[in-house]
Amino acid sequence: PATIDGLMSGPVDVMLDVGHNPHAAKQLCTRLQAMQQQNPALTVHCVMGMLADKAIEGTLMELLSVVTQWYPVNLDSDRSFCADGLRELLQAMGAKTNGAYNSPSQAVNALSHSLAQRANAKNHLILVFGSFFTVADVIQYCPQLSSKA
């Protein structure tokens, strides 16, 4: 089964996915590819935090072809793989990263505010991915988002 939890609407749409392994990432990649076929201008920005005991590299490999920009984040867990480590791993894989953030909600708030200022804001999607911790932080601390039917 897919792990896609939902789409939240705000200044920019935010997709929440608790997937944290290569199989889940492959399913998500298929969904994002379909969205990009419907809207070829769609740019995917991935706010991503993962636990250190997961298959991080294999999971990221599945999404490299559909994510334009990565925003690694720290998670509120002793098991978290640090954002700086994620950034370094992504850069070694040839991905574009934008800093490292202290929390998923910090990254989503900064990114949604920045993207909302653009005339083509609806051509951008923020994907929150990698762990239940990642998604839970955004749901709890990003009150400007609301469920999209």
mmCIF file of C-alpha atoms in Angstrom:
data_model
loop_
_atom_site.group_PDB
_atom_site.id
_atom_site.type_symbol
_atom_site.label_atom_id
_atom_site.label_comp_id
_atom_site.label_asym_id
_atom_site.label_seq_id
_atom_site.Cartn_x
_atom_site.Cartn_y
_atom_site.Cartn_z
ATOM 1 C CA PRO A 1 0.000 0.000 0.000
ATOM 2 C CA ALA A 2 1.043 3.574 -0.652
ATOM 3 C CA THR A 3 2.265 5.626 2.267
ATOM 4 C CA ILE A 4 1.026 8.964 0.988
ATOM 5 C CA ASP A 5 -0.718 10.621 3.883
ATOM 6 C CA GLY A 6 -2.232 13.549 2.122
ATOM 7 C CA LEU A 7 -1.954 16.841 0.410
ATOM 8 C CA MET A 8 -2.101 20.035 2.406
ATOM 9 C CA SER A 9 -2.896 23.345 0.827
ATOM 10 C CA GLY A 10 -1.343 26.634 1.726
ATOM 11 C CA PRO A 11 0.530 29.221 -0.290
ATOM 12 C CA VAL A 12 2.127 26.207 -2.023
ATOM 13 C CA ASP A 13 0.768 22.651 -1.963
ATOM 14 C CA VAL A 14 2.504 20.295 0.466
ATOM 15 C CA MET A 15 2.460 16.511 0.040
ATOM 16 C CA LEU A 16 3.038 14.448 3.177
ATOM 17 C CA ASP A 17 4.501 10.954 2.932
ATOM 18 C CA VAL A 18 5.793 8.882 5.846
ATOM 19 C CA GLY A 19 7.660 6.472 3.555
ATOM 20 C CA HIS A 20 11.131 5.581 4.778
ATOM 21 C CA ASN A 21 12.444 2.787 2.562
ATOM 22 C CA PRO A 22 13.291 2.223 -1.120
ATOM 23 C CA HIS A 23 10.005 0.425 -1.866
ATOM 24 C CA ALA A 24 7.902 3.315 -0.548
ATOM 25 C CA ALA A 25 10.111 5.827 -2.356
ATOM 26 C CA LYS A 26 9.666 3.946 -5.633
ATOM 27 C CA GLN A 27 5.856 4.129 -5.273
ATOM 28 C CA LEU A 28 6.111 7.827 -4.467
ATOM 29 C CA CYS A 29 8.354 8.397 -7.480
ATOM 30 C CA THR A 30 5.707 6.865 -9.745
ATOM 31 C CA ARG A 31 3.069 9.215 -8.320
ATOM 32 C CA LEU A 32 5.313 12.262 -8.704
ATOM 33 C CA GLN A 33 6.168 11.296 -12.287
ATOM 34 C CA ALA A 34 2.443 11.174 -13.079
ATOM 35 C CA MET A 35 1.987 14.625 -11.526
ATOM 36 C CA GLN A 36 4.891 15.967 -13.586
ATOM 37 C CA GLN A 37 3.374 14.492 -16.752
ATOM 38 C CA GLN A 38 0.144 16.379 -16.006
ATOM 39 C CA ASN A 39 2.086 19.566 -15.244
ATOM 40 C CA PRO A 40 5.526 19.531 -16.925
ATOM 41 C CA ALA A 41 6.402 22.794 -15.141
ATOM 42 C CA LEU A 42 5.998 21.169 -11.701
ATOM 43 C CA THR A 43 9.065 21.561 -9.503
ATOM 44 C CA VAL A 44 9.367 19.230 -6.498
ATOM 45 C CA HIS A 45 11.107 20.508 -3.361
ATOM 46 C CA CYS A 46 11.749 17.703 -0.854
ATOM 47 C CA VAL A 47 11.921 18.420 2.873
ATOM 48 C CA MET A 48 13.449 15.184 4.079
ATOM 49 C CA GLY A 49 14.517 13.727 7.395
ATOM 50 C CA MET A 50 15.204 10.072 8.117
ATOM 51 C CA LEU A 51 16.195 7.816 10.966
ATOM 52 C CA ALA A 52 19.766 6.535 10.855
ATOM 53 C CA ASP A 53 18.727 2.874 10.942
ATOM 54 C CA LYS A 54 16.859 3.068 7.619
ATOM 55 C CA ALA A 55 18.129 2.377 4.066
ATOM 56 C CA ILE A 56 18.834 6.050 3.450
ATOM 57 C CA GLU A 57 20.940 5.906 0.291
ATOM 58 C CA GLY A 58 18.650 3.430 -1.489
ATOM 59 C CA THR A 59 15.603 5.481 -0.527
ATOM 60 C CA LEU A 60 17.109 8.712 -1.855
ATOM 61 C CA MET A 61 18.207 7.037 -5.110
ATOM 62 C CA GLU A 62 14.577 6.240 -5.924
ATOM 63 C CA LEU A 63 13.607 9.933 -5.790
ATOM 64 C CA LEU A 64 16.601 11.629 -7.423
ATOM 65 C CA SER A 65 14.951 11.763 -10.842
ATOM 66 C CA VAL A 66 11.838 13.639 -9.660
ATOM 67 C CA VAL A 67 13.094 15.955 -6.917
ATOM 68 C CA THR A 68 14.585 19.260 -8.066
ATOM 69 C CA GLN A 69 15.798 20.593 -4.723
ATOM 70 C CA TRP A 70 16.387 18.893 -1.363
ATOM 71 C CA TYR A 71 16.021 20.418 2.114
ATOM 72 C CA PRO A 72 17.531 18.036 4.695
ATOM 73 C CA VAL A 73 16.231 18.380 8.237
ATOM 74 C CA ASN A 74 17.013 17.177 11.740
ATOM 75 C CA LEU A 75 14.353 15.108 13.483
ATOM 76 C CA ASP A 76 13.357 15.127 17.138
ATOM 77 C CA SER A 77 14.649 11.619 17.785
ATOM 78 C CA ASP A 78 17.869 10.109 19.106
ATOM 79 C CA ARG A 79 17.744 7.810 16.059
ATOM 80 C CA SER A 80 17.756 10.715 13.582
ATOM 81 C CA PHE A 81 20.361 10.881 10.829
ATOM 82 C CA CYS A 82 21.594 14.478 11.068
ATOM 83 C CA ALA A 83 20.626 17.045 8.436
ATOM 84 C CA ASP A 84 24.275 17.874 7.665
ATOM 85 C CA GLY A 85 24.945 14.198 6.985
ATOM 86 C CA LEU A 86 21.912 13.997 4.692
ATOM 87 C CA ARG A 87 23.075 17.107 2.844
ATOM 88 C CA GLU A 88 26.545 15.643 2.318
ATOM 89 C CA LEU A 89 25.116 12.319 1.122
ATOM 90 C CA LEU A 90 22.741 14.034 -1.306
ATOM 91 C CA GLN A 91 25.499 16.242 -2.685
ATOM 92 C CA ALA A 92 27.712 13.191 -3.200
ATOM 93 C CA MET A 93 24.833 11.680 -5.203
ATOM 94 C CA GLY A 94 24.732 14.795 -7.411
ATOM 95 C CA ALA A 95 21.557 16.279 -5.913
ATOM 96 C CA LYS A 96 20.934 19.984 -5.350
ATOM 97 C CA THR A 97 20.534 20.816 -1.682
ATOM 98 C CA ASN A 98 19.535 23.986 0.077
ATOM 99 C CA GLY A 99 21.203 24.094 3.478
ATOM 100 C CA ALA A 100 20.206 22.010 6.441
ATOM 101 C CA TYR A 101 17.338 22.828 8.783
ATOM 102 C CA ASN A 102 16.781 22.239 12.480
ATOM 103 C CA SER A 103 13.285 20.843 11.940
ATOM 104 C CA PRO A 104 10.869 19.890 9.161
ATOM 105 C CA SER A 105 8.459 22.678 10.120
ATOM 106 C CA GLN A 106 11.254 25.262 9.957
ATOM 107 C CA ALA A 107 12.089 24.147 6.411
ATOM 108 C CA VAL A 108 8.440 24.023 5.275
ATOM 109 C CA ASN A 109 7.649 27.430 6.748
ATOM 110 C CA ALA A 110 10.691 29.063 5.128
ATOM 111 C CA LEU A 111 10.176 27.322 1.809
ATOM 112 C CA SER A 112 6.432 27.909 1.540
ATOM 113 C CA HIS A 113 6.912 31.589 2.350
ATOM 114 C CA SER A 114 9.657 31.922 -0.269
ATOM 115 C CA LEU A 115 7.771 30.022 -2.994
ATOM 116 C CA ALA A 116 4.488 31.846 -2.320
ATOM 117 C CA GLN A 117 6.148 35.072 -3.451
ATOM 118 C CA ARG A 118 6.650 33.672 -6.954
ATOM 119 C CA ALA A 119 4.154 34.270 -9.729
ATOM 120 C CA ASN A 120 4.223 30.550 -10.575
ATOM 121 C CA ALA A 121 3.737 29.287 -6.997
ATOM 122 C CA LYS A 122 1.275 26.596 -8.100
ATOM 123 C CA ASN A 123 3.998 25.034 -10.250
ATOM 124 C CA HIS A 124 5.849 24.103 -7.056
ATOM 125 C CA LEU A 125 5.188 21.197 -4.715
ATOM 126 C CA ILE A 126 6.756 20.742 -1.300
ATOM 127 C CA LEU A 127 7.181 17.056 -0.516
ATOM 128 C CA VAL A 128 7.645 16.207 3.167
ATOM 129 C CA PHE A 129 9.168 12.731 3.271
ATOM 130 C CA GLY A 130 11.265 10.193 5.112
ATOM 131 C CA SER A 131 9.705 9.403 8.480
ATOM 132 C CA PHE A 132 6.657 9.617 10.689
ATOM 133 C CA PHE A 133 8.711 12.128 12.701
ATOM 134 C CA THR A 134 9.145 14.347 9.621
ATOM 135 C CA VAL A 135 5.447 14.446 8.772
ATOM 136 C CA ALA A 136 4.272 14.759 12.391
ATOM 137 C CA ASP A 137 6.422 17.852 12.955
ATOM 138 C CA VAL A 138 4.908 19.597 9.928
ATOM 139 C CA ILE A 139 1.353 18.694 10.895
ATOM 140 C CA GLN A 140 1.911 19.985 14.429
ATOM 141 C CA TYR A 141 3.886 23.156 13.735
ATOM 142 C CA CYS A 142 2.607 24.432 10.376
ATOM 143 C CA PRO A 143 -0.882 25.689 11.260
ATOM 144 C CA GLN A 144 -1.194 27.644 8.009
ATOM 145 C CA LEU A 145 -1.664 24.366 6.127
ATOM 146 C CA SER A 146 -5.065 22.763 5.816
ATOM 147 C CA SER A 147 -6.190 19.436 4.440
ATOM 148 C CA LYS A 148 -6.993 19.462 0.761
ATOM 149 C CA ALA A 149 -9.970 17.388 -0.312
#
